[in-house]
Every structure is written in structure tokens, then in C-alpha cells.
Amino acid sequence: MNNASSALKVAAGIFLTIALITIVVILFISAQEATKTAQNNFSDIQTELSQAAFTVYDGTTISGSQVTNALRKYKDKDQFGIMIKTGKNPAGQWYGNVLKTDGSVEHPDSRQGSITETLNEKSPEYVNPSGKFKATIVKDNSNVIRGIIFEQ
């Protein structure tokens, strides 16, 4: 009887150990899934926040001084271009990268435009600080913002 009691105690101990290990494994797997979901959500939020700065320019009318401020802020941004079309220069001038119609960068190694020309009143690239410009966002095929077009 003593042997049977000892065997039952050992079996119960083994059963409890297996149950505990199973619970720990299940918790670990669910924690991994929760971590992956949290990482994906964080990545989405990060993308939204990085592009939120440009939503100010989406389909709005802004002043020429805001155009030059945007140019100063984003002209050196990688894979990004700004087109400014003025009354003097209706064809426009790219600053930073030149973008294709699909939003991709035309010549990744060449940067264009000089901000000093936008301040020179005699230049065709001059941006009148009190002028009004219609802003349009340029997105690529992946729906990533690649540029802004300002048209007077």
C-alpha cells in the first residue's frame, strides 16, 4: 500500500509538472503573438506620425512664406522633392529630388534648386512671401509621401 501511495504521489507530481510546463508554454506563445501585434501597431503609428507633418499641405492654400519655410525644412530630406510653380515660372522648379509622375525619384543622385533663388526678386524662381499657393501632396505607389507641389 505504501508503494501504491508513493507511486500515486509521483504520478501526481509528474502530472502537475507537465500541466505547469504546458501553461507556461501557452502563456509564452500568446505573449509572443501579443508582442508581434504591438510591434505592428507601433510601426503603423510611427508611419502615420512621420507623414502627419505633410497633411498640413494636402489640398490647402498657403502663403509664400510658408512655402519657403517648407522648402527650408524638407529640401534635404532623402527621397523627397518639392516643386514650386510661380507666376514668373509656370513650368516650375524642383528642389531636392526631381520626382516622376508616379512619385518615384527620377535621378536619386542629383539634387536640384537653390533656396537663395526663391528669395531673389529678379529670379524667375522668386516666391512672393505674401503670394498664395495651392499645395498638393505627391505619393508613390506604396502610398508614401515623396513630395509637395506648390502652385501659385
mmCIF file with all atom_site columns, C-alpha atoms in Angstrom:
data_model
loop_
_atom_site.group_PDB
_atom_site.id
_atom_site.type_symbol
_atom_site.label_atom_id
_atom_site.label_alt_id
_atom_site.label_comp_id
_atom_site.label_asym_id
_atom_site.label_entity_id
_atom_site.label_seq_id
_atom_site.pdbx_PDB_ins_code
_atom_site.Cartn_x
_atom_site.Cartn_y
_atom_site.Cartn_z
_atom_site.occupancy
_atom_site.B_iso_or_equiv
_atom_site.pdbx_formal_charge
_atom_site.auth_seq_id
_atom_site.auth_comp_id
_atom_site.auth_asym_id
_atom_site.auth_atom_id
_atom_site.pdbx_PDB_model_num
ATOM 1   C CA . MET A 1 1   ? 0.000  0.000  0.000   1.00 0.00 ? 1   MET A CA 1
ATOM 2   C CA . ASN A 1 2   ? 2.851  2.268  0.787   1.00 0.00 ? 2   ASN A CA 1
ATOM 3   C CA . ASN A 1 3   ? 4.303  1.648  -2.684  1.00 0.00 ? 3   ASN A CA 1
ATOM 4   C CA . ALA A 1 4   ? 0.985  2.414  -4.356  1.00 0.00 ? 4   ALA A CA 1
ATOM 5   C CA . SER A 1 5   ? 0.676  5.645  -2.381  1.00 0.00 ? 5   SER A CA 1
ATOM 6   C CA . SER A 1 6   ? 4.203  6.674  -3.359  1.00 0.00 ? 6   SER A CA 1
ATOM 7   C CA . ALA A 1 7   ? 3.503  5.833  -6.994  1.00 0.00 ? 7   ALA A CA 1
ATOM 8   C CA . LEU A 1 8   ? 0.331  7.960  -6.937  1.00 0.00 ? 8   LEU A CA 1
ATOM 9   C CA . LYS A 1 9   ? 2.249  10.870 -5.388  1.00 0.00 ? 9   LYS A CA 1
ATOM 10  C CA . VAL A 1 10  ? 4.979  10.629 -8.046  1.00 0.00 ? 10  VAL A CA 1
ATOM 11  C CA . ALA A 1 11  ? 2.389  10.364 -10.842 1.00 0.00 ? 11  ALA A CA 1
ATOM 12  C CA . ALA A 1 12  ? 0.503  13.387 -9.460  1.00 0.00 ? 12  ALA A CA 1
ATOM 13  C CA . GLY A 1 13  ? 3.768  15.330 -9.234  1.00 0.00 ? 13  GLY A CA 1
ATOM 14  C CA . ILE A 1 14  ? 4.660  14.459 -12.838 1.00 0.00 ? 14  ILE A CA 1
ATOM 15  C CA . PHE A 1 15  ? 1.138  15.359 -13.980 1.00 0.00 ? 15  PHE A CA 1
ATOM 16  C CA . LEU A 1 16  ? 1.289  18.741 -12.178 1.00 0.00 ? 16  LEU A CA 1
ATOM 17  C CA . THR A 1 17  ? 4.749  19.427 -13.613 1.00 0.00 ? 17  THR A CA 1
ATOM 18  C CA . ILE A 1 18  ? 3.548  18.684 -17.155 1.00 0.00 ? 18  ILE A CA 1
ATOM 19  C CA . ALA A 1 19  ? 0.462  20.859 -16.607 1.00 0.00 ? 19  ALA A CA 1
ATOM 20  C CA . LEU A 1 20  ? 2.608  23.720 -15.304 1.00 0.00 ? 20  LEU A CA 1
ATOM 21  C CA . ILE A 1 21  ? 5.016  23.447 -18.262 1.00 0.00 ? 21  ILE A CA 1
ATOM 22  C CA . THR A 1 22  ? 2.057  23.399 -20.680 1.00 0.00 ? 22  THR A CA 1
ATOM 23  C CA . ILE A 1 23  ? 0.592  26.539 -19.087 1.00 0.00 ? 23  ILE A CA 1
ATOM 24  C CA . VAL A 1 24  ? 3.947  28.337 -19.274 1.00 0.00 ? 24  VAL A CA 1
ATOM 25  C CA . VAL A 1 25  ? 4.383  27.393 -22.954 1.00 0.00 ? 25  VAL A CA 1
ATOM 26  C CA . ILE A 1 26  ? 0.843  28.576 -23.804 1.00 0.00 ? 26  ILE A CA 1
ATOM 27  C CA . LEU A 1 27  ? 1.439  31.878 -21.993 1.00 0.00 ? 27  LEU A CA 1
ATOM 28  C CA . PHE A 1 28  ? 4.765  32.328 -23.777 1.00 0.00 ? 28  PHE A CA 1
ATOM 29  C CA . ILE A 1 29  ? 3.212  31.726 -27.220 1.00 0.00 ? 29  ILE A CA 1
ATOM 30  C CA . SER A 1 30  ? 0.340  34.131 -26.557 1.00 0.00 ? 30  SER A CA 1
ATOM 31  C CA . ALA A 1 31  ? 2.805  36.719 -25.256 1.00 0.00 ? 31  ALA A CA 1
ATOM 32  C CA . GLN A 1 32  ? 4.810  36.366 -28.477 1.00 0.00 ? 32  GLN A CA 1
ATOM 33  C CA . GLU A 1 33  ? 1.699  36.967 -30.564 1.00 0.00 ? 33  GLU A CA 1
ATOM 34  C CA . ALA A 1 34  ? 0.773  39.978 -28.461 1.00 0.00 ? 34  ALA A CA 1
ATOM 35  C CA . THR A 1 35  ? 4.288  41.354 -28.886 1.00 0.00 ? 35  THR A CA 1
ATOM 36  C CA . LYS A 1 36  ? 4.117  40.939 -32.669 1.00 0.00 ? 36  LYS A CA 1
ATOM 37  C CA . THR A 1 37  ? 0.739  42.687 -32.770 1.00 0.00 ? 37  THR A CA 1
ATOM 38  C CA . ALA A 1 38  ? 2.072  45.504 -30.613 1.00 0.00 ? 38  ALA A CA 1
ATOM 39  C CA . GLN A 1 39  ? 5.121  45.901 -32.875 1.00 0.00 ? 39  GLN A CA 1
ATOM 40  C CA . ASN A 1 40  ? 2.908  46.078 -35.975 1.00 0.00 ? 40  ASN A CA 1
ATOM 41  C CA . ASN A 1 41  ? 0.636  48.650 -34.336 1.00 0.00 ? 41  ASN A CA 1
ATOM 42  C CA . PHE A 1 42  ? 3.640  50.680 -33.227 1.00 0.00 ? 42  PHE A CA 1
ATOM 43  C CA . SER A 1 43  ? 5.043  50.587 -36.764 1.00 0.00 ? 43  SER A CA 1
ATOM 44  C CA . ASP A 1 44  ? 1.719  51.807 -38.177 1.00 0.00 ? 44  ASP A CA 1
ATOM 45  C CA . ILE A 1 45  ? 1.567  54.632 -35.649 1.00 0.00 ? 45  ILE A CA 1
ATOM 46  C CA . GLN A 1 46  ? 5.157  55.587 -36.400 1.00 0.00 ? 46  GLN A CA 1
ATOM 47  C CA . THR A 1 47  ? 4.391  55.752 -40.145 1.00 0.00 ? 47  THR A CA 1
ATOM 48  C CA . GLU A 1 48  ? 1.292  57.863 -39.511 1.00 0.00 ? 48  GLU A CA 1
ATOM 49  C CA . LEU A 1 49  ? 3.217  60.275 -37.307 1.00 0.00 ? 49  LEU A CA 1
ATOM 50  C CA . SER A 1 50  ? 6.075  60.610 -39.785 1.00 0.00 ? 50  SER A CA 1
ATOM 51  C CA . GLN A 1 51  ? 3.592  61.509 -42.539 1.00 0.00 ? 51  GLN A CA 1
ATOM 52  C CA . ALA A 1 52  ? 1.325  63.661 -40.367 1.00 0.00 ? 52  ALA A CA 1
ATOM 53  C CA . ALA A 1 53  ? 3.660  66.627 -40.859 1.00 0.00 ? 53  ALA A CA 1
ATOM 54  C CA . PHE A 1 54  ? 2.744  66.689 -44.542 1.00 0.00 ? 54  PHE A CA 1
ATOM 55  C CA . THR A 1 55  ? -1.039 66.546 -44.127 1.00 0.00 ? 55  THR A CA 1
ATOM 56  C CA . VAL A 1 56  ? -0.956 70.287 -43.443 1.00 0.00 ? 56  VAL A CA 1
ATOM 57  C CA . TYR A 1 57  ? -0.097 70.740 -47.125 1.00 0.00 ? 57  TYR A CA 1
ATOM 58  C CA . ASP A 1 58  ? -2.677 68.339 -48.561 1.00 0.00 ? 58  ASP A CA 1
ATOM 59  C CA . GLY A 1 59  ? -5.005 70.405 -50.762 1.00 0.00 ? 59  GLY A CA 1
ATOM 60  C CA . THR A 1 60  ? -4.616 73.617 -48.768 1.00 0.00 ? 60  THR A CA 1
ATOM 61  C CA . THR A 1 61  ? -3.826 77.165 -49.794 1.00 0.00 ? 61  THR A CA 1
ATOM 62  C CA . ILE A 1 62  ? -0.825 78.618 -48.018 1.00 0.00 ? 62  ILE A CA 1
ATOM 63  C CA . SER A 1 63  ? 1.274  81.770 -48.198 1.00 0.00 ? 63  SER A CA 1
ATOM 64  C CA . GLY A 1 64  ? 4.576  82.146 -49.996 1.00 0.00 ? 64  GLY A CA 1
ATOM 65  C CA . SER A 1 65  ? 6.418  82.479 -46.691 1.00 0.00 ? 65  SER A CA 1
ATOM 66  C CA . GLN A 1 66  ? 5.019  79.071 -45.654 1.00 0.00 ? 66  GLN A CA 1
ATOM 67  C CA . VAL A 1 67  ? 6.241  77.677 -48.989 1.00 0.00 ? 67  VAL A CA 1
ATOM 68  C CA . THR A 1 68  ? 9.796  78.888 -48.342 1.00 0.00 ? 68  THR A CA 1
ATOM 69  C CA . ASN A 1 69  ? 9.612  77.562 -44.767 1.00 0.00 ? 69  ASN A CA 1
ATOM 70  C CA . ALA A 1 70  ? 8.550  74.144 -46.098 1.00 0.00 ? 70  ALA A CA 1
ATOM 71  C CA . LEU A 1 71  ? 11.376 74.313 -48.617 1.00 0.00 ? 71  LEU A CA 1
ATOM 72  C CA . ARG A 1 72  ? 13.923 75.033 -45.878 1.00 0.00 ? 72  ARG A CA 1
ATOM 73  C CA . LYS A 1 73  ? 12.504 72.242 -43.732 1.00 0.00 ? 73  LYS A CA 1
ATOM 74  C CA . TYR A 1 74  ? 12.268 69.463 -46.331 1.00 0.00 ? 74  TYR A CA 1
ATOM 75  C CA . LYS A 1 75  ? 14.729 70.276 -49.148 1.00 0.00 ? 75  LYS A CA 1
ATOM 76  C CA . ASP A 1 76  ? 17.424 67.943 -47.793 1.00 0.00 ? 76  ASP A CA 1
ATOM 77  C CA . LYS A 1 77  ? 15.039 65.112 -46.912 1.00 0.00 ? 77  LYS A CA 1
ATOM 78  C CA . ASP A 1 78  ? 16.053 61.833 -48.541 1.00 0.00 ? 78  ASP A CA 1
ATOM 79  C CA . GLN A 1 79  ? 13.874 60.604 -51.430 1.00 0.00 ? 79  GLN A CA 1
ATOM 80  C CA . PHE A 1 80  ? 11.824 63.814 -51.313 1.00 0.00 ? 80  PHE A CA 1
ATOM 81  C CA . GLY A 1 81  ? 11.188 66.653 -53.751 1.00 0.00 ? 81  GLY A CA 1
ATOM 82  C CA . ILE A 1 82  ? 9.403  69.984 -53.748 1.00 0.00 ? 82  ILE A CA 1
ATOM 83  C CA . MET A 1 83  ? 8.065  71.619 -56.918 1.00 0.00 ? 83  MET A CA 1
ATOM 84  C CA . ILE A 1 84  ? 7.305  75.330 -56.856 1.00 0.00 ? 84  ILE A CA 1
ATOM 85  C CA . LYS A 1 85  ? 5.337  76.849 -59.738 1.00 0.00 ? 85  LYS A CA 1
ATOM 86  C CA . THR A 1 86  ? 5.056  80.639 -59.702 1.00 0.00 ? 86  THR A CA 1
ATOM 87  C CA . GLY A 1 87  ? 3.515  83.243 -61.961 1.00 0.00 ? 87  GLY A CA 1
ATOM 88  C CA . LYS A 1 88  ? 7.004  84.024 -63.323 1.00 0.00 ? 88  LYS A CA 1
ATOM 89  C CA . ASN A 1 89  ? 7.859  80.342 -63.721 1.00 0.00 ? 89  ASN A CA 1
ATOM 90  C CA . PRO A 1 90  ? 4.685  78.361 -64.559 1.00 0.00 ? 90  PRO A CA 1
ATOM 91  C CA . ALA A 1 91  ? 6.737  75.301 -65.597 1.00 0.00 ? 91  ALA A CA 1
ATOM 92  C CA . GLY A 1 92  ? 8.076  75.160 -62.058 1.00 0.00 ? 92  GLY A CA 1
ATOM 93  C CA . GLN A 1 93  ? 11.353 74.242 -60.418 1.00 0.00 ? 93  GLN A CA 1
ATOM 94  C CA . TRP A 1 94  ? 12.176 71.132 -58.405 1.00 0.00 ? 94  TRP A CA 1
ATOM 95  C CA . TYR A 1 95  ? 14.036 71.470 -55.133 1.00 0.00 ? 95  TYR A CA 1
ATOM 96  C CA . GLY A 1 96  ? 15.706 68.419 -53.649 1.00 0.00 ? 96  GLY A CA 1
ATOM 97  C CA . ASN A 1 97  ? 14.900 65.370 -55.769 1.00 0.00 ? 97  ASN A CA 1
ATOM 98  C CA . VAL A 1 98  ? 13.095 65.500 -59.113 1.00 0.00 ? 98  VAL A CA 1
ATOM 99  C CA . LEU A 1 99  ? 10.030 63.256 -58.950 1.00 0.00 ? 99  LEU A CA 1
ATOM 100 C CA . LYS A 1 100 ? 8.292  61.372 -61.735 1.00 0.00 ? 100 LYS A CA 1
ATOM 101 C CA . THR A 1 101 ? 4.508  61.442 -62.103 1.00 0.00 ? 101 THR A CA 1
ATOM 102 C CA . ASP A 1 102 ? 4.231  58.171 -60.142 1.00 0.00 ? 102 ASP A CA 1
ATOM 103 C CA . GLY A 1 103 ? 6.077  59.726 -57.185 1.00 0.00 ? 103 GLY A CA 1
ATOM 104 C CA . SER A 1 104 ? 9.349  57.881 -57.709 1.00 0.00 ? 104 SER A CA 1
ATOM 105 C CA . VAL A 1 105 ? 12.653 59.769 -57.725 1.00 0.00 ? 105 VAL A CA 1
ATOM 106 C CA . GLU A 1 106 ? 13.862 60.442 -61.265 1.00 0.00 ? 106 GLU A CA 1
ATOM 107 C CA . HIS A 1 107 ? 17.565 60.951 -60.543 1.00 0.00 ? 107 HIS A CA 1
ATOM 108 C CA . PRO A 1 108 ? 18.370 59.804 -56.984 1.00 0.00 ? 108 PRO A CA 1
ATOM 109 C CA . ASP A 1 109 ? 21.932 61.136 -57.066 1.00 0.00 ? 109 ASP A CA 1
ATOM 110 C CA . SER A 1 110 ? 21.156 64.663 -58.279 1.00 0.00 ? 110 SER A CA 1
ATOM 111 C CA . ARG A 1 111 ? 19.660 67.390 -56.102 1.00 0.00 ? 111 ARG A CA 1
ATOM 112 C CA . GLN A 1 112 ? 18.127 70.459 -57.719 1.00 0.00 ? 112 GLN A CA 1
ATOM 113 C CA . GLY A 1 113 ? 17.188 74.046 -56.969 1.00 0.00 ? 113 GLY A CA 1
ATOM 114 C CA . SER A 1 114 ? 18.654 76.710 -54.732 1.00 0.00 ? 114 SER A CA 1
ATOM 115 C CA . ILE A 1 115 ? 16.674 78.289 -51.931 1.00 0.00 ? 115 ILE A CA 1
ATOM 116 C CA . THR A 1 116 ? 18.519 81.591 -52.444 1.00 0.00 ? 116 THR A CA 1
ATOM 117 C CA . GLU A 1 117 ? 16.826 81.947 -55.841 1.00 0.00 ? 117 GLU A CA 1
ATOM 118 C CA . THR A 1 118 ? 13.398 81.814 -54.176 1.00 0.00 ? 118 THR A CA 1
ATOM 119 C CA . LEU A 1 119 ? 14.374 84.918 -52.172 1.00 0.00 ? 119 LEU A CA 1
ATOM 120 C CA . ASN A 1 120 ? 15.806 86.891 -55.142 1.00 0.00 ? 120 ASN A CA 1
ATOM 121 C CA . GLU A 1 121 ? 13.032 89.121 -56.580 1.00 0.00 ? 121 GLU A CA 1
ATOM 122 C CA . LYS A 1 122 ? 14.730 89.250 -60.002 1.00 0.00 ? 122 LYS A CA 1
ATOM 123 C CA . SER A 1 123 ? 14.802 85.459 -60.337 1.00 0.00 ? 123 SER A CA 1
ATOM 124 C CA . PRO A 1 124 ? 12.016 83.542 -62.119 1.00 0.00 ? 124 PRO A CA 1
ATOM 125 C CA . GLU A 1 125 ? 12.072 81.205 -59.094 1.00 0.00 ? 125 GLU A CA 1
ATOM 126 C CA . TYR A 1 126 ? 11.178 84.046 -56.707 1.00 0.00 ? 126 TYR A CA 1
ATOM 127 C CA . VAL A 1 127 ? 8.487  83.153 -54.166 1.00 0.00 ? 127 VAL A CA 1
ATOM 128 C CA . ASN A 1 128 ? 6.493  86.173 -53.034 1.00 0.00 ? 128 ASN A CA 1
ATOM 129 C CA . PRO A 1 129 ? 6.068  85.801 -49.247 1.00 0.00 ? 129 PRO A CA 1
ATOM 130 C CA . SER A 1 130 ? 2.532  87.205 -49.416 1.00 0.00 ? 130 SER A CA 1
ATOM 131 C CA . GLY A 1 131 ? 1.546  85.186 -52.507 1.00 0.00 ? 131 GLY A CA 1
ATOM 132 C CA . LYS A 1 132 ? -0.986 82.365 -52.284 1.00 0.00 ? 132 LYS A CA 1
ATOM 133 C CA . PHE A 1 133 ? -0.036 78.830 -53.268 1.00 0.00 ? 133 PHE A CA 1
ATOM 134 C CA . LYS A 1 134 ? -2.127 75.682 -53.647 1.00 0.00 ? 134 LYS A CA 1
ATOM 135 C CA . ALA A 1 135 ? -0.328 72.721 -52.106 1.00 0.00 ? 135 ALA A CA 1
ATOM 136 C CA . THR A 1 136 ? -0.608 69.144 -53.357 1.00 0.00 ? 136 THR A CA 1
ATOM 137 C CA . ILE A 1 137 ? 0.982  66.036 -51.850 1.00 0.00 ? 137 ILE A CA 1
ATOM 138 C CA . VAL A 1 138 ? 2.860  63.608 -54.154 1.00 0.00 ? 138 VAL A CA 1
ATOM 139 C CA . LYS A 1 139 ? 2.709  59.936 -53.145 1.00 0.00 ? 139 LYS A CA 1
ATOM 140 C CA . ASP A 1 140 ? 4.445  56.939 -54.660 1.00 0.00 ? 140 ASP A CA 1
ATOM 141 C CA . ASN A 1 141 ? 2.889  53.550 -55.494 1.00 0.00 ? 141 ASN A CA 1
ATOM 142 C CA . SER A 1 142 ? 3.323  52.444 -51.874 1.00 0.00 ? 142 SER A CA 1
ATOM 143 C CA . ASN A 1 143 ? 1.284  55.444 -50.661 1.00 0.00 ? 143 ASN A CA 1
ATOM 144 C CA . VAL A 1 144 ? 4.366  57.032 -49.082 1.00 0.00 ? 144 VAL A CA 1
ATOM 145 C CA . ILE A 1 145 ? 4.623  60.813 -49.341 1.00 0.00 ? 145 ILE A CA 1
ATOM 146 C CA . ARG A 1 146 ? 7.542  61.687 -51.630 1.00 0.00 ? 146 ARG A CA 1
ATOM 147 C CA . GLY A 1 147 ? 6.992  65.359 -52.330 1.00 0.00 ? 147 GLY A CA 1
ATOM 148 C CA . ILE A 1 148 ? 4.901  68.500 -52.361 1.00 0.00 ? 148 ILE A CA 1
ATOM 149 C CA . ILE A 1 149 ? 3.866  70.648 -55.306 1.00 0.00 ? 149 ILE A CA 1
ATOM 150 C CA . PHE A 1 150 ? 3.172  74.330 -54.609 1.00 0.00 ? 150 PHE A CA 1
ATOM 151 C CA . GLU A 1 151 ? 1.350  76.136 -57.414 1.00 0.00 ? 151 GLU A CA 1
ATOM 152 C CA . GLN A 1 152 ? 0.632  79.854 -57.409 1.00 0.00 ? 152 GLN A CA 1
#
